[in-house]
CSV table of C-alpha atoms in Angstrom, one decimal:
chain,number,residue,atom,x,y,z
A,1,UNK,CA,63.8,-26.0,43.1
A,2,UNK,CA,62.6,-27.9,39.9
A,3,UNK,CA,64.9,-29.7,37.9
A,4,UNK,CA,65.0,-29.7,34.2
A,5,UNK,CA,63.8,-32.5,32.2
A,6,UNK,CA,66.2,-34.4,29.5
A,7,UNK,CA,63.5,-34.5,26.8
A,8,UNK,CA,63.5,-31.3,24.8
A,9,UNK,CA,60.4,-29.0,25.6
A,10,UNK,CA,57.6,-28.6,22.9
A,11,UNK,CA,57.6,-24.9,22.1
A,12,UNK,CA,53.8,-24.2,22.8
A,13,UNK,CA,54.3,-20.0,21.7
A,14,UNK,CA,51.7,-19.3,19.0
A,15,UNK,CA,51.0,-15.8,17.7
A,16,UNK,CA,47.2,-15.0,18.8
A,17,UNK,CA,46.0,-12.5,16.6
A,18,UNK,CA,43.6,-9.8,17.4
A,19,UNK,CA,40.4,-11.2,15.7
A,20,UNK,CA,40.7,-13.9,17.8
A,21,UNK,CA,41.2,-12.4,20.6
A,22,UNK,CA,38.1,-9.8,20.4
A,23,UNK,CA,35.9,-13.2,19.1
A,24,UNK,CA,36.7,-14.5,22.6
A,25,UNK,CA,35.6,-12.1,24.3
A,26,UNK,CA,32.6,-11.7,22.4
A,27,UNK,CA,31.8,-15.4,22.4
A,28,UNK,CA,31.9,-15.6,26.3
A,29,UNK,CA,29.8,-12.5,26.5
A,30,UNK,CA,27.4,-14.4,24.1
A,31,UNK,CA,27.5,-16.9,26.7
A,32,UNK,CA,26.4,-14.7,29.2
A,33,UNK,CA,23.5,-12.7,27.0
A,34,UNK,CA,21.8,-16.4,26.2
A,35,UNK,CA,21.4,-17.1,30.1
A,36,UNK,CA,19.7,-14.1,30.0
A,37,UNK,CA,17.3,-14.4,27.0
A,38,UNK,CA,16.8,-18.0,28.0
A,39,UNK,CA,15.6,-16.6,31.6
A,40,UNK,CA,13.4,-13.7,29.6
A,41,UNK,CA,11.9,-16.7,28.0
A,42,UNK,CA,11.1,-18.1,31.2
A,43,UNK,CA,10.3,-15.4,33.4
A,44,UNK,CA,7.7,-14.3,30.7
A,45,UNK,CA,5.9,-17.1,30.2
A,46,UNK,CA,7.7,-17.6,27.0
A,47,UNK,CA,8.6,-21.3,26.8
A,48,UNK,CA,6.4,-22.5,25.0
A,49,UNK,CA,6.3,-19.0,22.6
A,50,UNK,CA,7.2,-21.4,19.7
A,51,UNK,CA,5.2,-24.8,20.1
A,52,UNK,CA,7.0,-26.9,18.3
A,53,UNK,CA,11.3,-27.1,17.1
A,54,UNK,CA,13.4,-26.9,15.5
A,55,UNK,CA,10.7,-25.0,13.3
A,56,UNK,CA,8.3,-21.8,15.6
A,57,UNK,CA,5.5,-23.7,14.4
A,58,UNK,CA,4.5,-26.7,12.4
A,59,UNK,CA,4.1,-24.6,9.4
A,60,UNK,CA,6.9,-21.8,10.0
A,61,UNK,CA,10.1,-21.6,10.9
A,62,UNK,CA,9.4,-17.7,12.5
A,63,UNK,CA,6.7,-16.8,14.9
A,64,UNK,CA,3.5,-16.4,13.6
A,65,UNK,CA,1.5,-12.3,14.2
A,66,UNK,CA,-1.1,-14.6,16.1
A,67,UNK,CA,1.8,-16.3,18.7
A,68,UNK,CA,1.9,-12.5,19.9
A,69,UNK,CA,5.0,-11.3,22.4
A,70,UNK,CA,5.7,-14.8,24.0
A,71,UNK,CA,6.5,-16.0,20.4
A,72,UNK,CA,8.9,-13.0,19.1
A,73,UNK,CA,10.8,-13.8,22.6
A,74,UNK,CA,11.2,-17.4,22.5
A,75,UNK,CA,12.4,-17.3,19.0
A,76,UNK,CA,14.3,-14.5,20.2
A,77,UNK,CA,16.2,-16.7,22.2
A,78,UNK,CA,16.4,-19.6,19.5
A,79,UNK,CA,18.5,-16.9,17.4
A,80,UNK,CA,21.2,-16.1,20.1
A,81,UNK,CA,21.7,-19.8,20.3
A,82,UNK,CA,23.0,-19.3,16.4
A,83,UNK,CA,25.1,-16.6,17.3
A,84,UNK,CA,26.2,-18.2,20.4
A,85,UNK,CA,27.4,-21.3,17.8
A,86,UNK,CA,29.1,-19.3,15.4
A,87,UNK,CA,31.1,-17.6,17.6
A,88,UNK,CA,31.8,-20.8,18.7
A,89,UNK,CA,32.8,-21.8,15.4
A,90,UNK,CA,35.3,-18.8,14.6
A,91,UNK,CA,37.2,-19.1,17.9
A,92,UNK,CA,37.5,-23.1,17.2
A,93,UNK,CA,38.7,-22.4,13.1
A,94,UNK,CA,41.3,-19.3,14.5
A,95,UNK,CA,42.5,-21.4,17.5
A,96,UNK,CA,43.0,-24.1,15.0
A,97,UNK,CA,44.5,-21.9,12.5
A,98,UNK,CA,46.8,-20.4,14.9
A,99,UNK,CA,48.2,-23.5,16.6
A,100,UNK,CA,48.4,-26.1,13.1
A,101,UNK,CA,47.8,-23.8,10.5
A,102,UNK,CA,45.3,-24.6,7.2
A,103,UNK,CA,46.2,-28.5,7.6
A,104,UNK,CA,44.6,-28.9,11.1
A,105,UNK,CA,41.5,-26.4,9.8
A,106,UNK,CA,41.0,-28.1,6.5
A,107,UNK,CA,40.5,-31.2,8.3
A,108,UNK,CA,37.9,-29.6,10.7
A,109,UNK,CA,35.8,-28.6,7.6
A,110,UNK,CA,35.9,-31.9,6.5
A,111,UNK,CA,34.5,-33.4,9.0
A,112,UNK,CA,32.4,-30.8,9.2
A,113,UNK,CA,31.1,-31.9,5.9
A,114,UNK,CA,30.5,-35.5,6.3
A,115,UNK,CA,28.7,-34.8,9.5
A,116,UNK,CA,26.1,-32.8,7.2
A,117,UNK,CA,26.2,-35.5,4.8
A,118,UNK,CA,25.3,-37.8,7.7
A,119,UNK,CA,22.6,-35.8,9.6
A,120,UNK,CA,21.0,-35.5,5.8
A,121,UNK,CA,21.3,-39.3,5.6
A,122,UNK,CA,19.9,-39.8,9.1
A,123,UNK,CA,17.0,-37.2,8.4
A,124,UNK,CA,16.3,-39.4,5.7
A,125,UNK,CA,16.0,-42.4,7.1
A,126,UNK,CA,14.1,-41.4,9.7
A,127,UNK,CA,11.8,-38.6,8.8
A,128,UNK,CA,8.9,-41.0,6.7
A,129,UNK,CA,8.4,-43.4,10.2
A,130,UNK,CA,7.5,-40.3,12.2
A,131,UNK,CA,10.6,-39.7,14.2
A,132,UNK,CA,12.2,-37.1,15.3
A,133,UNK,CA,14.3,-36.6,12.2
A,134,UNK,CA,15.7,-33.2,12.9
A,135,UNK,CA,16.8,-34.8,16.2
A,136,UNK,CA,18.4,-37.4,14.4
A,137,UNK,CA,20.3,-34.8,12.0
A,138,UNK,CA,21.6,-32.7,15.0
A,139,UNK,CA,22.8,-36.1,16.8
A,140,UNK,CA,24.6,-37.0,13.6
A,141,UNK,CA,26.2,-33.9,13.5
A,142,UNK,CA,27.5,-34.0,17.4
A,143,UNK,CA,28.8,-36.8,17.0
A,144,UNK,CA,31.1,-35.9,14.1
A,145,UNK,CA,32.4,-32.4,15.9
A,146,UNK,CA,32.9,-35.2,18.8
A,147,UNK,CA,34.7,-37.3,16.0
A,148,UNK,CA,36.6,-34.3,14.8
A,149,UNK,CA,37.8,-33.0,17.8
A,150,UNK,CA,39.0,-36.5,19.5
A,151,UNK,CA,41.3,-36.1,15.3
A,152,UNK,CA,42.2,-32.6,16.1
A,153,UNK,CA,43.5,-33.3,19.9
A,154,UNK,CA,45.9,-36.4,18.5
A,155,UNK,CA,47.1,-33.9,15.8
A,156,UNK,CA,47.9,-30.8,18.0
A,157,UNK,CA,51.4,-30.2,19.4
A,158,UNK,CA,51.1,-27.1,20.4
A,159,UNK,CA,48.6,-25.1,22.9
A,160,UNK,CA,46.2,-28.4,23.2
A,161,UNK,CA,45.0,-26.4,26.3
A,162,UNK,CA,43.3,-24.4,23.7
A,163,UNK,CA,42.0,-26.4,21.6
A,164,UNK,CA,40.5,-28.1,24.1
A,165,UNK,CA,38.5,-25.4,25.2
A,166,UNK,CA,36.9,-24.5,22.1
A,167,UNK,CA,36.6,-27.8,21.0
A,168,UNK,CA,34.1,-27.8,24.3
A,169,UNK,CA,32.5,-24.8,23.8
A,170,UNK,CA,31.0,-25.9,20.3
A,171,UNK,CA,30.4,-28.8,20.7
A,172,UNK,CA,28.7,-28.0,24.0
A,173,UNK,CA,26.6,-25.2,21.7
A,174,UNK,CA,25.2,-27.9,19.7
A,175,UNK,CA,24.6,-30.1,22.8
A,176,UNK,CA,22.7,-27.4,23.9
A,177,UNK,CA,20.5,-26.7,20.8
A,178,UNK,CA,19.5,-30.3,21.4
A,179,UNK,CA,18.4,-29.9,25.2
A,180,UNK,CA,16.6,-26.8,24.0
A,181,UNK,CA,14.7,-28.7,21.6
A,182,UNK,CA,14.0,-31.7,24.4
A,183,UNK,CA,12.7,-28.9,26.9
A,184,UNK,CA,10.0,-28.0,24.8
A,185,UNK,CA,9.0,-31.4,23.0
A,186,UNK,CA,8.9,-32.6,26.9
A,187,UNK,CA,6.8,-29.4,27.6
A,188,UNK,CA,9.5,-27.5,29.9
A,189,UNK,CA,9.8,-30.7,32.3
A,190,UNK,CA,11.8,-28.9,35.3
A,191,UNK,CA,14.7,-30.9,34.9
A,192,UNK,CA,15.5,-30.7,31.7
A,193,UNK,CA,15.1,-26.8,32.2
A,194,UNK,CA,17.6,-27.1,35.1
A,195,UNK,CA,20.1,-29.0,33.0
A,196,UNK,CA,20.1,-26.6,30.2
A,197,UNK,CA,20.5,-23.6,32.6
A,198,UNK,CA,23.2,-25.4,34.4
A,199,UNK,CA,24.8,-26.8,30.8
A,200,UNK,CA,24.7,-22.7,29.6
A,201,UNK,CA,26.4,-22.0,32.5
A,202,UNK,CA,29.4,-24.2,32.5
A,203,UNK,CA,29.3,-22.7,29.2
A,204,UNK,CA,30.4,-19.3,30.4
A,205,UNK,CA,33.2,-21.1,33.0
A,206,UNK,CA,34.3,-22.5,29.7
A,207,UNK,CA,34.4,-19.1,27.7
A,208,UNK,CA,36.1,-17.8,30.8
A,209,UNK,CA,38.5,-20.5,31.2
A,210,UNK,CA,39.7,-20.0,27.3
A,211,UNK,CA,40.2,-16.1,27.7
A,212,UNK,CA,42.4,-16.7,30.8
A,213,UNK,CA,44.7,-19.6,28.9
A,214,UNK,CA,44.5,-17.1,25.5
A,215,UNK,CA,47.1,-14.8,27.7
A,216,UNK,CA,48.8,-17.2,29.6
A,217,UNK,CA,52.4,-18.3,29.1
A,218,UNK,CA,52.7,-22.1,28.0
A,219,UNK,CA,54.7,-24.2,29.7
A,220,UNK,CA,55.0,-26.1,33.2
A,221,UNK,CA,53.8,-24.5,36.1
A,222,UNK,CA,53.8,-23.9,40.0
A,223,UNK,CA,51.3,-23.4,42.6
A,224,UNK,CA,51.3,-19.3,43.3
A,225,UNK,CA,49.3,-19.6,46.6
A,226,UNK,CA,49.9,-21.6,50.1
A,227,UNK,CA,49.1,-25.2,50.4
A,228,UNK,CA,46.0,-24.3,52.5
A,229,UNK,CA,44.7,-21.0,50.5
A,230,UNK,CA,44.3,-23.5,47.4
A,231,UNK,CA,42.4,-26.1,49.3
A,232,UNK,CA,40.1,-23.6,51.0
A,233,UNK,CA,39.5,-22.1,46.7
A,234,UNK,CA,38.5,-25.5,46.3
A,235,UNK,CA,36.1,-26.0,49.4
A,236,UNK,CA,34.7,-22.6,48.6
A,237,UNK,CA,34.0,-23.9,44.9
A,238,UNK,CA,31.8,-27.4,46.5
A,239,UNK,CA,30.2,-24.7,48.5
A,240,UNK,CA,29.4,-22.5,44.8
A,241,UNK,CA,28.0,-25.8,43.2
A,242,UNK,CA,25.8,-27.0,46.1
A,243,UNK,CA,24.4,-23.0,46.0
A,244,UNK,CA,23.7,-23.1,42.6
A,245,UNK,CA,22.6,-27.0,42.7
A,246,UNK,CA,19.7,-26.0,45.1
A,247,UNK,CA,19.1,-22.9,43.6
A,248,UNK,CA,17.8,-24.2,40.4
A,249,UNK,CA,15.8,-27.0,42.4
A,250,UNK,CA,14.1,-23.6,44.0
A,251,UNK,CA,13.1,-22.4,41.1
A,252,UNK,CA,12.0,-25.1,39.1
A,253,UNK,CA,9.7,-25.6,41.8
A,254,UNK,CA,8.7,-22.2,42.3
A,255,UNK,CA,5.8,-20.1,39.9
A,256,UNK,CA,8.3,-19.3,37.1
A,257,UNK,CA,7.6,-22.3,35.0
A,258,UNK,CA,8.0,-21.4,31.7
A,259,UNK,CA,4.4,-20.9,30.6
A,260,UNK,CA,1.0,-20.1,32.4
A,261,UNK,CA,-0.3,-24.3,31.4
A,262,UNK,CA,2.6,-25.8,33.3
A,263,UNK,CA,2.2,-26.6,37.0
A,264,UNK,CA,5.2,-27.5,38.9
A,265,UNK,CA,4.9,-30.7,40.9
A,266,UNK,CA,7.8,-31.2,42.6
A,267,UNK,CA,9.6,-30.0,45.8
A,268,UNK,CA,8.1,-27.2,48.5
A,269,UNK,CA,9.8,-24.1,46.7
A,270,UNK,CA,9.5,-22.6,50.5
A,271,UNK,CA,11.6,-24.9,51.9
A,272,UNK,CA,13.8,-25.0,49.1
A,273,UNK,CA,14.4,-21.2,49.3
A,274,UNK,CA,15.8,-21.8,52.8
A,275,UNK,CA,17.9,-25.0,51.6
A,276,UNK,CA,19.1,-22.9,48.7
A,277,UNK,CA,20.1,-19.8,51.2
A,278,UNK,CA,22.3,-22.2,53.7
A,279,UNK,CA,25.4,-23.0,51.4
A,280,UNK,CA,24.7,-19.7,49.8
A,281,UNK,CA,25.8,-18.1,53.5
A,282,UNK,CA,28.5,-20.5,53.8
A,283,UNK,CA,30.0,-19.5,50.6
A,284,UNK,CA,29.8,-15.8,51.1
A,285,UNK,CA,31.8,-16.2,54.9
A,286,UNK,CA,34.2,-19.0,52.6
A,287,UNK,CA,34.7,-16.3,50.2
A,288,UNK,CA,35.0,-13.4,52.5
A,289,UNK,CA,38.1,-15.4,54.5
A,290,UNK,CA,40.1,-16.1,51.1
A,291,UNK,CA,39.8,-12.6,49.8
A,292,UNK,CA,41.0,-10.6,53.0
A,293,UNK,CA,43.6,-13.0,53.6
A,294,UNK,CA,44.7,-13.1,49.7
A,295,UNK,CA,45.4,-8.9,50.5
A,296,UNK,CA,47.0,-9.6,53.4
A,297,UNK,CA,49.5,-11.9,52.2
A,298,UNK,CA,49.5,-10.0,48.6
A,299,UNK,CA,48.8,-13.4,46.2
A,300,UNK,CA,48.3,-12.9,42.7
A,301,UNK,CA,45.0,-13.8,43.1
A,302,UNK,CA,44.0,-11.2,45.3
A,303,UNK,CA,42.6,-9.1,42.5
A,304,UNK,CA,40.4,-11.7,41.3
A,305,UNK,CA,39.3,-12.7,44.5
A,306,UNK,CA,37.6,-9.0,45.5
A,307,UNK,CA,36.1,-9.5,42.1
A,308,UNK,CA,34.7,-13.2,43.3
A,309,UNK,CA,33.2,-11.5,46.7
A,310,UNK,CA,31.9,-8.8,45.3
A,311,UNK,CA,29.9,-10.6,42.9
A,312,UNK,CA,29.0,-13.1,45.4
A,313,UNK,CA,27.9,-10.6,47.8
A,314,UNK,CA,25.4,-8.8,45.1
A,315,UNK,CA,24.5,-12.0,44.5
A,316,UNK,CA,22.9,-12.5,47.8
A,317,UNK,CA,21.3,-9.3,48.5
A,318,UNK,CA,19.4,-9.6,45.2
A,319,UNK,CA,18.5,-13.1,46.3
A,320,UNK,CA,17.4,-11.7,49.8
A,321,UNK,CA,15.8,-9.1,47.9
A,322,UNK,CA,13.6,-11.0,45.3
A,323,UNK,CA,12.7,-13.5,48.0
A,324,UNK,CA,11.1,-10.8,49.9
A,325,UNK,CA,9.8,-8.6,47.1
A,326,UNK,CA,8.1,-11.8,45.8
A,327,UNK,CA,10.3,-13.1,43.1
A,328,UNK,CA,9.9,-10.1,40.6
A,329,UNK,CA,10.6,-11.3,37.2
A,330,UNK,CA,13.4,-8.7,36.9
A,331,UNK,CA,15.3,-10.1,39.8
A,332,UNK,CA,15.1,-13.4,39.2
A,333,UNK,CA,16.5,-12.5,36.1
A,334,UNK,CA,19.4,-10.7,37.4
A,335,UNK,CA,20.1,-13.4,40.0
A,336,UNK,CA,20.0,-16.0,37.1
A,337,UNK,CA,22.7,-13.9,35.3
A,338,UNK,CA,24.8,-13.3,38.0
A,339,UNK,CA,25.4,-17.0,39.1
A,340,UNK,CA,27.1,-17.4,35.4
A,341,UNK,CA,29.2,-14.3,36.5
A,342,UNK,CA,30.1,-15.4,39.8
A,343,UNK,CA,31.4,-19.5,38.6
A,344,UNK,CA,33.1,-17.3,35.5
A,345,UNK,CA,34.9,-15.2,38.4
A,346,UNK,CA,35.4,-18.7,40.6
A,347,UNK,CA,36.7,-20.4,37.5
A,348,UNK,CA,39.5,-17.3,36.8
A,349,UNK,CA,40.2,-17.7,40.5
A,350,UNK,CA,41.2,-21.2,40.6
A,351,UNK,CA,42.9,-21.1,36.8
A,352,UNK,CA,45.7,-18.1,38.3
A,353,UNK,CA,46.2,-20.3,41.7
A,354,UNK,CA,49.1,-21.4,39.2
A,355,UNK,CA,52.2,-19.5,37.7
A,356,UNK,CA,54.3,-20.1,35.3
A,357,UNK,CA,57.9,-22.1,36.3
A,358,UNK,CA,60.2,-19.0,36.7
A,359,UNK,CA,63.4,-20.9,38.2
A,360,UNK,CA,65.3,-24.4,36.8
A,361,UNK,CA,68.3,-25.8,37.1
C-alpha cells in the first residue's frame, strides 16, 4: 500500500476542450498521411520532383508544367509538411492555453517572434557569401522553439506531461522540414532518407503518446501488469526497433531510391531482406505470447495488445507478400505506413502498462 506524501499535491486537472481534442487527433493522423506522401514521393521516383528547397525550383516556389507528375508529387509532400506543422502549432498554443492560460501563450508568441526576427537576421548575414541562407533561417528558428520550450517547461505547473509532448512534436516538425531539405541538397543520400523516415515516425509514437496522456488522469501512478508481463512489453519493443532498424537499411539499399539517377551503393538488399525478416519473426511470436496471456489474465492492456498483433501480423504478410510479388510500389507503401501504425499501437501499449494510484493511506 502507498503512503501519502506530506507535501501537498499539485492539482494537475485542466479542462481539455473539444477543439483540442479533435486537433489531436487530426495532428497524429497528419503524422501518419506524411509517411505516406513522403513514401509516394519515393516509390515514384519523386525525390528529386523539385530540384532544389526550400523553393520547387530556382526560379519558383511551385512545380513548373515542364517538372510533369514527379514535381506536383514532391511538392505535394512539401505541403503536408505545412499542415503537419500547423497542426503542430494549435495543439502546442491550446495545450498551453489550457494548462497557464494567455500568460504562458503570450510568451510562446513572443518567442516565436524573435526567432523570425533572428532567422531574418541570419538570412541576411549569410545569403550574399553563397550559403545556405534559408538553412540558416530555419536553424535560427529551431533553436528559439528549443529556447521557448526549455521557458515554457520551467513555467508549467500543471500537466507538464503535455506540454512536453507537443513541445516535441513542433519542434520535431521543423527538425524535419530541415532533414527534408538536406535529403535533397545531398541528392536523396540513403541515410539521410532513413533518418527522416525514422524521425517521421517517432513523430506518430509522439502524436500517439499525447492522445493517450490528453485522457488520462494526472497524478502518481502504479504498474497495472505483472513484474514479468512489463519486461517482456519492453523486450518485445528492442525486438520492434531492430525490425524497423533493418528494415529501412533494406530498403535504402534496394531499387526504390527516390529517383531513376540515383544508384544505391551500399548493403546486399538480398541479404538485408532476410536480416530484416529475423527480428521481424521474433517480434510477431513476442507479441503473440503477450497478447493471449494479457486475455487470459484479463490486464487492461489486453485490448491494445490484440490491436498491437494484429497490426503486427498484417504487417508481415504484406512484407512476405511484396518480397515475393517483387516490391510493388503499392506495397511497399503500405508496409511503410504500417510500421508507423504498429510503434503508435506499441507506444499506447507500454503508456497503459500504468494506472492511476486508486488506494493511500
Amino acid at each position: 500500500m502507498l503512503t501519502s506524501s506530506a507535501t501537498p499535491a499539485v492539482d494537475n486537472r485542466i479542462v481539455i476542450g473539444r477543439p483540442l481534442r479533435i486537433l489531436a487527433w487530426l495532428s497524429f493522423l497528419a503524422e501518419v498521411i506524411i509517411i505516406g506522401t513522403g513514401g509516394a514521393v519515393r516509390l515514384t521516383g519523386s525525390g528529386l520532383g523539385c530540384s532544389e528547397w526550400p523553393l520547387c525550383t530556382p526560379e519558383s516556389l511551385v512545380p513548373l508544367p515542364e517538372q510533369g507528375i514527379h514535381g506536383i508529387i514532391e511538392f505535394g509532400n512539401r505541403t503536408m509538411t505545412g499542415v503537419v506543422g500547423i497542426l503542430a502549432l494549435a495543439v502546442l498554443l491550446l495545450t498551453l492555453a489550457a494548462i497557464g492560460g494567455a500568460p504562458l501563450v503570450k510568451r510562446a508568441v513572443w518567442f516565436a517572434v524573435g526567432g523570425i526576427v533572428a532567422g531574418v537576421i541570419a538570412y541576411a548575414v549569410t545569403a550574399p557569401f553563397g550559403l545556405p541562407a534559408f538553412g540558416f533561417f530555419s536553424g535560427a528558428l529551431l533553436l528559439a522553439v528549443v529556447v521557448a520550450m526549455v521557458d515554457s517547461l520551467r513555467r508549467t505547473t500543471r500537466r507538464r506531461d503535455l506540454a512536453v509532448l507537443a513541445w516535441i512534436v513542433l519542434a520535431g516538425v521543423m527538425a524535419q522540414a530541415v532533414v527534408g531539405g538536406l535529403a535533397v541538397i545531398t541528392d536523396l543520400n540513403a541515410l539521410v532518407v532513413g533518418f527522416h523516415y525514422v524521425s517521421s515516425l517517432l513523430l506518430v509514437c509522439v502524436t500517439a503518446a499525447y492522445l493517450v496522456r490528453l485522457n488520462a488522469v494526472p497524478g502518481a501512478r502504479e504498474r497495472a501488469v505483472p513484474r514479468w508481463f512489463g519486461v517482456l512489453v519492453h523486450v518485445t519493443g528492442l525486438a520492434l526497433a531492430a525490425t524497423i532498424f533493418f528494415g529501412v537499411l533494406t530498403t535504402g539499399s534496394g531499387p526504390h531510391s527516390g529517383d531513376a539517377n540515383i544508384i544505391r551503393t551500399g548493403f546486399d538488399a538480398t541479404i538485408l531482406a532476410h536480416v530484416h525478416s529475423w527480428p521481424g519473426y521474433i517480434l510477431a511470436a513476442l507479441v503473440v505470447v503477450l497478447a493471449v496471456s494479457s486475455w487470459i489474465l484479463r490486464l487492461p492492456v489486453r485490448t491494445w495488445m490484440l490491436v498491437l498483433a494484429a497490426a503486427i501480423l498484417v504487417q508481415i504478410a504484406v512484407g512476405v507478400w511484396q518480397a515475393r510479388e517483387g516490391l510493388p510500389e503499392i506495397l511497399v507503401g503500405i508496409h511503410m505506413v504500417l510500421a508507423s501504425l504498429s510503434a503508435a499501437a506499441y507506444t499506447v501499449v507500454v503508456l497503459n502498462l500504468k494506472r492511476p494510484v486508486t488506494a493511500t493511506a
